[in-house]
PDB file of C-alpha atoms in Angstrom:
ATOM      1  CA  ASN A   1      11.404  -3.599  16.757  1.00  0.00           C
ATOM      2  CA  ALA A   2       9.772  -6.178  14.524  1.00  0.00           C
ATOM      3  CA  GLY A   3       8.874  -5.023  11.084  1.00  0.00           C
ATOM      4  CA  VAL A   4      10.016  -4.618   7.508  1.00  0.00           C
ATOM      5  CA  THR A   5      13.492  -3.216   6.934  1.00  0.00           C
ATOM      6  CA  GLN A   6      14.479  -1.688   3.618  1.00  0.00           C
ATOM      7  CA  THR A   7      17.957  -0.645   2.572  1.00  0.00           C
ATOM      8  CA  PRO A   8      19.224   1.696   1.303  1.00  0.00           C
ATOM      9  CA  LYS A   9      16.933   4.626   2.132  1.00  0.00           C
ATOM     10  CA  PHE A  10      18.279   6.741  -0.731  1.00  0.00           C
ATOM     11  CA  GLN A  11      20.147   5.876  -3.923  1.00  0.00           C
ATOM     12  CA  VAL A  12      21.261   7.709  -7.060  1.00  0.00           C
ATOM     13  CA  LEU A  13      22.115   5.577 -10.090  1.00  0.00           C
ATOM     14  CA  LYS A  14      23.371   6.345 -13.537  1.00  0.00           C
ATOM     15  CA  THR A  15      21.432   5.053 -16.525  1.00  0.00           C
ATOM     16  CA  GLY A  16      22.442   1.473 -17.272  1.00  0.00           C
ATOM     17  CA  GLN A  17      23.731   0.644 -13.802  1.00  0.00           C
ATOM     18  CA  SER A  18      22.311  -2.259 -11.859  1.00  0.00           C
ATOM     19  CA  MET A  19      21.549  -2.503  -8.173  1.00  0.00           C
ATOM     20  CA  THR A  20      19.643  -4.495  -5.580  1.00  0.00           C
ATOM     21  CA  LEU A  21      17.135  -3.057  -3.140  1.00  0.00           C
ATOM     22  CA  GLN A  22      17.065  -5.101   0.044  1.00  0.00           C
ATOM     23  CA  CYS A  23      13.972  -6.039   2.045  1.00  0.00           C
ATOM     24  CA  ALA A  24      13.877  -8.139   5.203  1.00  0.00           C
ATOM     25  CA  GLN A  25      11.064  -8.936   7.628  1.00  0.00           C
ATOM     26  CA  ASP A  26      11.183 -10.698  10.985  1.00  0.00           C
ATOM     27  CA  MET A  27       7.478 -11.456  11.457  1.00  0.00           C
ATOM     28  CA  ASN A  28       7.501 -14.845   9.694  1.00  0.00           C
ATOM     29  CA  HIS A  29       5.166 -13.477   7.043  1.00  0.00           C
ATOM     30  CA  GLU A  30       4.617 -15.761   4.063  1.00  0.00           C
ATOM     31  CA  TYR A  31       3.603 -13.030   1.631  1.00  0.00           C
ATOM     32  CA  MET A  32       5.998 -10.305   0.477  1.00  0.00           C
ATOM     33  CA  SER A  33       5.691  -7.757  -2.280  1.00  0.00           C
ATOM     34  CA  TRP A  34       7.346  -4.773  -3.924  1.00  0.00           C
ATOM     35  CA  TYR A  35       5.494  -1.605  -4.922  1.00  0.00           C
ATOM     36  CA  ARG A  36       6.598   1.584  -6.558  1.00  0.00           C
ATOM     37  CA  GLN A  37       4.907   4.878  -5.750  1.00  0.00           C
ATOM     38  CA  ASP A  38       4.860   7.726  -8.234  1.00  0.00           C
ATOM     39  CA  PRO A  39       2.990  11.056  -8.069  1.00  0.00           C
ATOM     40  CA  GLY A  40      -0.512  10.664  -9.447  1.00  0.00           C
ATOM     41  CA  MET A  41      -0.097   6.908  -9.918  1.00  0.00           C
ATOM     42  CA  GLY A  42      -0.541   5.548  -6.422  1.00  0.00           C
ATOM     43  CA  LEU A  43       1.081   2.262  -5.416  1.00  0.00           C
ATOM     44  CA  ARG A  44       1.731  -0.156  -8.258  1.00  0.00           C
ATOM     45  CA  LEU A  45       2.673  -3.782  -7.683  1.00  0.00           C
ATOM     46  CA  ILE A  46       5.986  -4.858  -9.233  1.00  0.00           C
ATOM     47  CA  HIS A  47       6.505  -8.440  -8.013  1.00  0.00           C
ATOM     48  CA  TYR A  48       5.219 -10.557  -5.182  1.00  0.00           C
ATOM     49  CA  SER A  49       5.931 -13.846  -3.430  1.00  0.00           C
ATOM     50  CA  VAL A  50       3.636 -16.188  -1.503  1.00  0.00           C
ATOM     51  CA  GLY A  51       6.509 -18.102   0.067  1.00  0.00           C
ATOM     52  CA  ALA A  52      10.146 -19.093  -0.251  1.00  0.00           C
ATOM     53  CA  GLY A  53      10.944 -20.203  -3.788  1.00  0.00           C
ATOM     54  CA  ILE A  54       7.710 -18.796  -5.260  1.00  0.00           C
ATOM     55  CA  THR A  55       7.513 -15.449  -7.040  1.00  0.00           C
ATOM     56  CA  ASP A  56       5.179 -13.889  -9.581  1.00  0.00           C
ATOM     57  CA  GLN A  57       4.798 -10.708 -11.574  1.00  0.00           C
ATOM     58  CA  GLY A  58       2.621  -7.816 -10.641  1.00  0.00           C
ATOM     59  CA  GLU A  59       1.336  -4.878 -12.643  1.00  0.00           C
ATOM     60  CA  VAL A  60       4.675  -3.314 -13.671  1.00  0.00           C
ATOM     61  CA  PRO A  61       7.388  -6.030 -13.642  1.00  0.00           C
ATOM     62  CA  ASN A  62       9.506  -4.981 -16.639  1.00  0.00           C
ATOM     63  CA  GLY A  63      13.074  -4.073 -15.751  1.00  0.00           C
ATOM     64  CA  TYR A  64      12.951  -5.749 -12.342  1.00  0.00           C
ATOM     65  CA  ASN A  65      13.849  -9.199 -11.041  1.00  0.00           C
ATOM     66  CA  VAL A  66      13.137 -10.832  -7.699  1.00  0.00           C
ATOM     67  CA  SER A  67      13.997 -14.027  -5.869  1.00  0.00           C
ATOM     68  CA  ARG A  68      12.872 -15.478  -2.543  1.00  0.00           C
ATOM     69  CA  SER A  69      15.377 -17.964  -1.148  1.00  0.00           C
ATOM     70  CA  THR A  70      14.293 -17.483   2.491  1.00  0.00           C
ATOM     71  CA  THR A  71      11.081 -16.477   4.239  1.00  0.00           C
ATOM     72  CA  GLU A  72      12.737 -13.347   5.617  1.00  0.00           C
ATOM     73  CA  ASP A  73      14.317 -11.753   2.539  1.00  0.00           C
ATOM     74  CA  PHE A  74      12.891 -10.500  -0.749  1.00  0.00           C
ATOM     75  CA  PRO A  75      15.430  -8.445  -2.740  1.00  0.00           C
ATOM     76  CA  LEU A  76      14.468  -6.430  -5.818  1.00  0.00           C
ATOM     77  CA  ARG A  77      17.030  -6.177  -8.602  1.00  0.00           C
ATOM     78  CA  LEU A  78      17.145  -3.435 -11.209  1.00  0.00           C
ATOM     79  CA  LEU A  79      18.879  -4.953 -14.204  1.00  0.00           C
ATOM     80  CA  SER A  80      19.772  -1.823 -16.192  1.00  0.00           C
ATOM     81  CA  ALA A  81      18.458   1.338 -14.559  1.00  0.00           C
ATOM     82  CA  ALA A  82      16.446   3.818 -16.630  1.00  0.00           C
ATOM     83  CA  PRO A  83      15.184   7.316 -15.712  1.00  0.00           C
ATOM     84  CA  SER A  84      11.620   5.911 -15.816  1.00  0.00           C
ATOM     85  CA  GLN A  85      12.529   3.833 -12.752  1.00  0.00           C
ATOM     86  CA  THR A  86      13.003   6.949 -10.655  1.00  0.00           C
ATOM     87  CA  SER A  87      10.492   6.377  -7.891  1.00  0.00           C
ATOM     88  CA  VAL A  88       9.938   5.507  -4.248  1.00  0.00           C
ATOM     89  CA  TYR A  89       9.994   1.754  -3.690  1.00  0.00           C
ATOM     90  CA  PHE A  90       8.133   0.045  -0.863  1.00  0.00           C
ATOM     91  CA  CYS A  91       8.406  -3.501   0.346  1.00  0.00           C
ATOM     92  CA  ALA A  92       5.411  -4.960   2.195  1.00  0.00           C
ATOM     93  CA  SER A  93       4.649  -8.248   3.927  1.00  0.00           C
ATOM     94  CA  SER A  94       1.708 -10.046   5.480  1.00  0.00           C
ATOM     95  CA  TYR A  95       0.431 -13.429   6.539  1.00  0.00           C
ATOM     96  CA  SER A  96      -1.117 -15.245   3.624  1.00  0.00           C
ATOM     97  CA  SER A  97      -3.258 -17.790   5.422  1.00  0.00           C
ATOM     98  CA  LEU A  98      -6.969 -16.998   5.468  1.00  0.00           C
ATOM     99  CA  SER A  99      -7.149 -18.506   8.937  1.00  0.00           C
ATOM    100  CA  ARG A 100      -5.141 -15.627  10.362  1.00  0.00           C
ATOM    101  CA  PRO A 101      -7.139 -12.466  11.139  1.00  0.00           C
ATOM    102  CA  ASN A 102      -4.604 -10.180   9.537  1.00  0.00           C
ATOM    103  CA  TYR A 103      -5.666  -8.629   6.308  1.00  0.00           C
ATOM    104  CA  GLY A 104      -3.227  -5.787   6.221  1.00  0.00           C
ATOM    105  CA  TYR A 105       0.276  -5.294   4.986  1.00  0.00           C
ATOM    106  CA  THR A 106       3.214  -4.064   6.990  1.00  0.00           C
ATOM    107  CA  PHE A 107       5.240  -1.663   4.890  1.00  0.00           C
ATOM    108  CA  GLY A 108       8.876  -0.725   5.059  1.00  0.00           C
ATOM    109  CA  SER A 109       9.942   2.912   5.169  1.00  0.00           C
ATOM    110  CA  GLY A 110      10.828   2.986   1.482  1.00  0.00           C
ATOM    111  CA  THR A 111      13.821   3.499  -0.801  1.00  0.00           C
ATOM    112  CA  ARG A 112      14.001   6.738  -2.778  1.00  0.00           C
ATOM    113  CA  LEU A 113      15.711   5.967  -6.072  1.00  0.00           C
ATOM    114  CA  THR A 114      16.828   8.528  -8.630  1.00  0.00           C
ATOM    115  CA  VAL A 115      18.176   7.447 -12.008  1.00  0.00           C
ATOM    116  CA  VAL A 116      20.093  10.128 -13.903  1.00  0.00           C
TER     117      VAL A 116
ATOM    118  CA  GLN B   1     -10.437   2.187 -16.365  1.00  0.00           C
ATOM    119  CA  LYS B   2      -8.657   1.624 -13.065  1.00  0.00           C
ATOM    120  CA  GLU B   3     -10.031  -1.038 -10.737  1.00  0.00           C
ATOM    121  CA  VAL B   4     -10.006   1.430  -7.840  1.00  0.00           C
ATOM    122  CA  GLU B   5     -10.634   5.166  -8.222  1.00  0.00           C
ATOM    123  CA  GLN B   6      -9.801   7.727  -5.557  1.00  0.00           C
ATOM    124  CA  ASP B   7      -9.822  11.504  -5.814  1.00  0.00           C
ATOM    125  CA  PRO B   8      -6.216  12.602  -5.200  1.00  0.00           C
ATOM    126  CA  GLY B   9      -7.242  15.966  -3.766  1.00  0.00           C
ATOM    127  CA  PRO B  10      -5.572  17.845  -2.207  1.00  0.00           C
ATOM    128  CA  LEU B  11      -8.197  18.324   0.485  1.00  0.00           C
ATOM    129  CA  SER B  12      -7.778  21.079   3.073  1.00  0.00           C
ATOM    130  CA  VAL B  13     -10.164  21.511   6.028  1.00  0.00           C
ATOM    131  CA  PRO B  14     -10.116  23.411   9.345  1.00  0.00           C
ATOM    132  CA  GLU B  15      -9.334  21.649  12.599  1.00  0.00           C
ATOM    133  CA  GLY B  16     -12.405  20.039  14.137  1.00  0.00           C
ATOM    134  CA  ALA B  17     -14.187  19.463  10.826  1.00  0.00           C
ATOM    135  CA  ILE B  18     -15.613  16.125   9.738  1.00  0.00           C
ATOM    136  CA  VAL B  19     -13.640  14.695   6.842  1.00  0.00           C
ATOM    137  CA  SER B  20     -15.052  12.301   4.264  1.00  0.00           C
ATOM    138  CA  LEU B  21     -12.720  10.317   2.013  1.00  0.00           C
ATOM    139  CA  ASN B  22     -14.072   8.015  -0.684  1.00  0.00           C
ATOM    140  CA  CYS B  23     -13.169   5.344  -3.203  1.00  0.00           C
ATOM    141  CA  THR B  24     -15.108   3.577  -5.910  1.00  0.00           C
ATOM    142  CA  TYR B  25     -14.208   0.247  -7.449  1.00  0.00           C
ATOM    143  CA  SER B  26     -15.277  -1.835 -10.388  1.00  0.00           C
ATOM    144  CA  ASN B  27     -14.459  -5.434  -9.387  1.00  0.00           C
ATOM    145  CA  SER B  28     -17.337  -7.087  -7.505  1.00  0.00           C
ATOM    146  CA  ALA B  29     -14.952  -9.836  -6.321  1.00  0.00           C
ATOM    147  CA  PHE B  30     -13.346  -7.491  -3.793  1.00  0.00           C
ATOM    148  CA  GLN B  31     -14.320  -8.518  -0.269  1.00  0.00           C
ATOM    149  CA  TYR B  32     -11.703  -7.004   2.046  1.00  0.00           C
ATOM    150  CA  PHE B  33     -11.416  -3.231   2.241  1.00  0.00           C
ATOM    151  CA  MET B  34      -8.715  -1.241   3.959  1.00  0.00           C
ATOM    152  CA  TRP B  35      -7.605   2.284   4.621  1.00  0.00           C
ATOM    153  CA  TYR B  36      -3.957   3.176   4.972  1.00  0.00           C
ATOM    154  CA  ARG B  37      -2.480   6.408   6.260  1.00  0.00           C
ATOM    155  CA  GLN B  38       0.847   7.631   4.903  1.00  0.00           C
ATOM    156  CA  TYR B  39       2.746  10.489   6.462  1.00  0.00           C
ATOM    157  CA  SER B  40       5.200  12.411   4.332  1.00  0.00           C
ATOM    158  CA  ARG B  41       8.330  10.400   3.489  1.00  0.00           C
ATOM    159  CA  LYS B  42       7.051   7.358   5.409  1.00  0.00           C
ATOM    160  CA  GLY B  43       5.593   3.989   4.459  1.00  0.00           C
ATOM    161  CA  PRO B  44       1.810   3.454   4.545  1.00  0.00           C
ATOM    162  CA  GLU B  45       0.383   2.108   7.791  1.00  0.00           C
ATOM    163  CA  LEU B  46      -2.860   0.197   8.160  1.00  0.00           C
ATOM    164  CA  LEU B  47      -5.568   2.374   9.696  1.00  0.00           C
ATOM    165  CA  MET B  48      -8.739   0.300   9.374  1.00  0.00           C
ATOM    166  CA  TYR B  49     -10.065  -2.741   7.577  1.00  0.00           C
ATOM    167  CA  THR B  50     -13.541  -4.132   6.988  1.00  0.00           C
ATOM    168  CA  TYR B  51     -14.884  -7.312   5.499  1.00  0.00           C
ATOM    169  CA  SER B  52     -17.792  -7.138   3.050  1.00  0.00           C
ATOM    170  CA  SER B  53     -20.444  -4.456   3.635  1.00  0.00           C
ATOM    171  CA  GLY B  54     -21.181  -2.419   6.728  1.00  0.00           C
ATOM    172  CA  ASN B  55     -19.631   0.071   9.109  1.00  0.00           C
ATOM    173  CA  LYS B  56     -16.692  -0.142  11.454  1.00  0.00           C
ATOM    174  CA  GLU B  57     -15.774   2.457  14.042  1.00  0.00           C
ATOM    175  CA  ASP B  58     -12.456   3.026  15.803  1.00  0.00           C
ATOM    176  CA  GLY B  59     -12.247   6.163  17.898  1.00  0.00           C
ATOM    177  CA  ARG B  60     -12.621   9.176  15.621  1.00  0.00           C
ATOM    178  CA  PHE B  61     -12.499   7.019  12.476  1.00  0.00           C
ATOM    179  CA  THR B  62     -15.405   5.254  10.770  1.00  0.00           C
ATOM    180  CA  ALA B  63     -15.092   3.047   7.700  1.00  0.00           C
ATOM    181  CA  GLN B  64     -18.137   2.298   5.553  1.00  0.00           C
ATOM    182  CA  VAL B  65     -18.525  -0.198   2.737  1.00  0.00           C
ATOM    183  CA  ASP B  66     -21.457  -0.201   0.307  1.00  0.00           C
ATOM    184  CA  LYS B  67     -20.924  -3.194  -1.957  1.00  0.00           C
ATOM    185  CA  SER B  68     -24.128  -2.603  -3.902  1.00  0.00           C
ATOM    186  CA  SER B  69     -22.745   0.756  -5.042  1.00  0.00           C
ATOM    187  CA  LYS B  70     -19.094  -0.389  -5.066  1.00  0.00           C
ATOM    188  CA  TYR B  71     -18.262   2.547  -2.837  1.00  0.00           C
ATOM    189  CA  ILE B  72     -16.224   2.811   0.353  1.00  0.00           C
ATOM    190  CA  SER B  73     -15.735   5.760   2.696  1.00  0.00           C
ATOM    191  CA  LEU B  74     -13.576   6.828   5.605  1.00  0.00           C
ATOM    192  CA  PHE B  75     -14.915   9.477   7.986  1.00  0.00           C
ATOM    193  CA  ILE B  76     -12.716  11.369  10.422  1.00  0.00           C
ATOM    194  CA  ARG B  77     -14.513  13.201  13.234  1.00  0.00           C
ATOM    195  CA  ASP B  78     -13.018  16.107  15.176  1.00  0.00           C
ATOM    196  CA  SER B  79     -10.094  16.234  12.763  1.00  0.00           C
ATOM    197  CA  GLN B  80      -6.687  17.175  14.162  1.00  0.00           C
ATOM    198  CA  PRO B  81      -3.569  18.638  12.513  1.00  0.00           C
ATOM    199  CA  SER B  82      -1.894  15.283  13.240  1.00  0.00           C
ATOM    200  CA  ASP B  83      -4.389  13.685  10.815  1.00  0.00           C
ATOM    201  CA  SER B  84      -2.682  15.536   7.948  1.00  0.00           C
ATOM    202  CA  ALA B  85      -1.419  12.768   5.672  1.00  0.00           C
ATOM    203  CA  THR B  86      -2.202  10.904   2.481  1.00  0.00           C
ATOM    204  CA  TYR B  87      -4.993   8.341   2.861  1.00  0.00           C
ATOM    205  CA  LEU B  88      -5.038   5.333   0.550  1.00  0.00           C
ATOM    206  CA  CYS B  89      -7.889   2.913   0.119  1.00  0.00           C
ATOM    207  CA  ALA B  90      -7.033  -0.686  -0.732  1.00  0.00           C
ATOM    208  CA  MET B  91      -8.978  -3.842  -1.397  1.00  0.00           C
ATOM    209  CA  ARG B  92      -8.549  -7.483  -2.326  1.00  0.00           C
ATOM    210  CA  ARG B  93     -10.412 -10.633  -3.260  1.00  0.00           C
ATOM    211  CA  ILE B  94     -11.277 -13.280  -0.717  1.00  0.00           C
ATOM    212  CA  GLN B  95      -9.354 -16.016  -2.490  1.00  0.00           C
ATOM    213  CA  GLY B  96      -5.987 -16.254  -4.116  1.00  0.00           C
ATOM    214  CA  ALA B  97      -2.840 -14.366  -3.234  1.00  0.00           C
ATOM    215  CA  GLN B  98      -2.854 -11.454  -0.820  1.00  0.00           C
ATOM    216  CA  LYS B  99      -2.536  -8.910  -3.605  1.00  0.00           C
ATOM    217  CA  LEU B 100      -3.949  -5.559  -2.658  1.00  0.00           C
ATOM    218  CA  VAL B 101      -5.153  -3.038  -5.222  1.00  0.00           C
ATOM    219  CA  PHE B 102      -4.665   0.542  -4.063  1.00  0.00           C
ATOM    220  CA  GLY B 103      -6.366   3.793  -4.886  1.00  0.00           C
ATOM    221  CA  GLN B 104      -4.244   6.809  -5.835  1.00  0.00           C
ATOM    222  CA  GLY B 105      -4.415   8.268  -2.344  1.00  0.00           C
ATOM    223  CA  THR B 106      -5.981  11.540  -1.149  1.00  0.00           C
ATOM    224  CA  ARG B 107      -3.682  14.169   0.352  1.00  0.00           C
ATOM    225  CA  LEU B 108      -5.388  15.693   3.392  1.00  0.00           C
ATOM    226  CA  THR B 109      -4.334  18.800   5.325  1.00  0.00           C
ATOM    227  CA  ILE B 110      -5.988  19.828   8.600  1.00  0.00           C
ATOM    228  CA  ASN B 111      -5.430  23.524   9.283  1.00  0.00           C
ATOM    229  CA  PRO B 112      -5.121  24.658  12.937  1.00  0.00           C
TER     230      PRO B 112
END
């Protein structure tokens, strides 16, 4: 089925390790974004991209890097994992053109990350 | 102060009750308003969206936007146990990137 695919679903890292969370969508959406979800904090935007080759920071970008070499993929890299990055990470995508009647995001199923 | 405020609950009501979920916001530039439903250990899914002020109805769900008060609501009629989930409001400006600003989410339980 079409949608947003995130891998892995679960991950445990040691402090200082690096890793990449994968996100892929097959809906030809221009806009992609990464959120983290923590209890009591809601969804907070980490990084986003309005198209291939274009990325920008969100609300909580420190400790994370992104790149967008293709329309389909938007990986999130943790450079040196810290316990404060323990969270559930969601990737989301949408059309970005105002001419398209689609105002909502399609979310992936999430990656549960624990940093020990 | 957060741009979007939402009471996190939890909210517990009996089956068949009318549920009212609310969010307030501070940025008058917000024009698109959405409600997402998130089941446990799943990603959020779009439930309803509205543009500017007014009401929108979809089955048992009604979304209301009052821009003068910077207040949005989601009503669920004849609530069912399957409606038990976390409900997140979200909103964005009309121009610029598609960035959505989310409320904290309200955890709702419908008791049989």
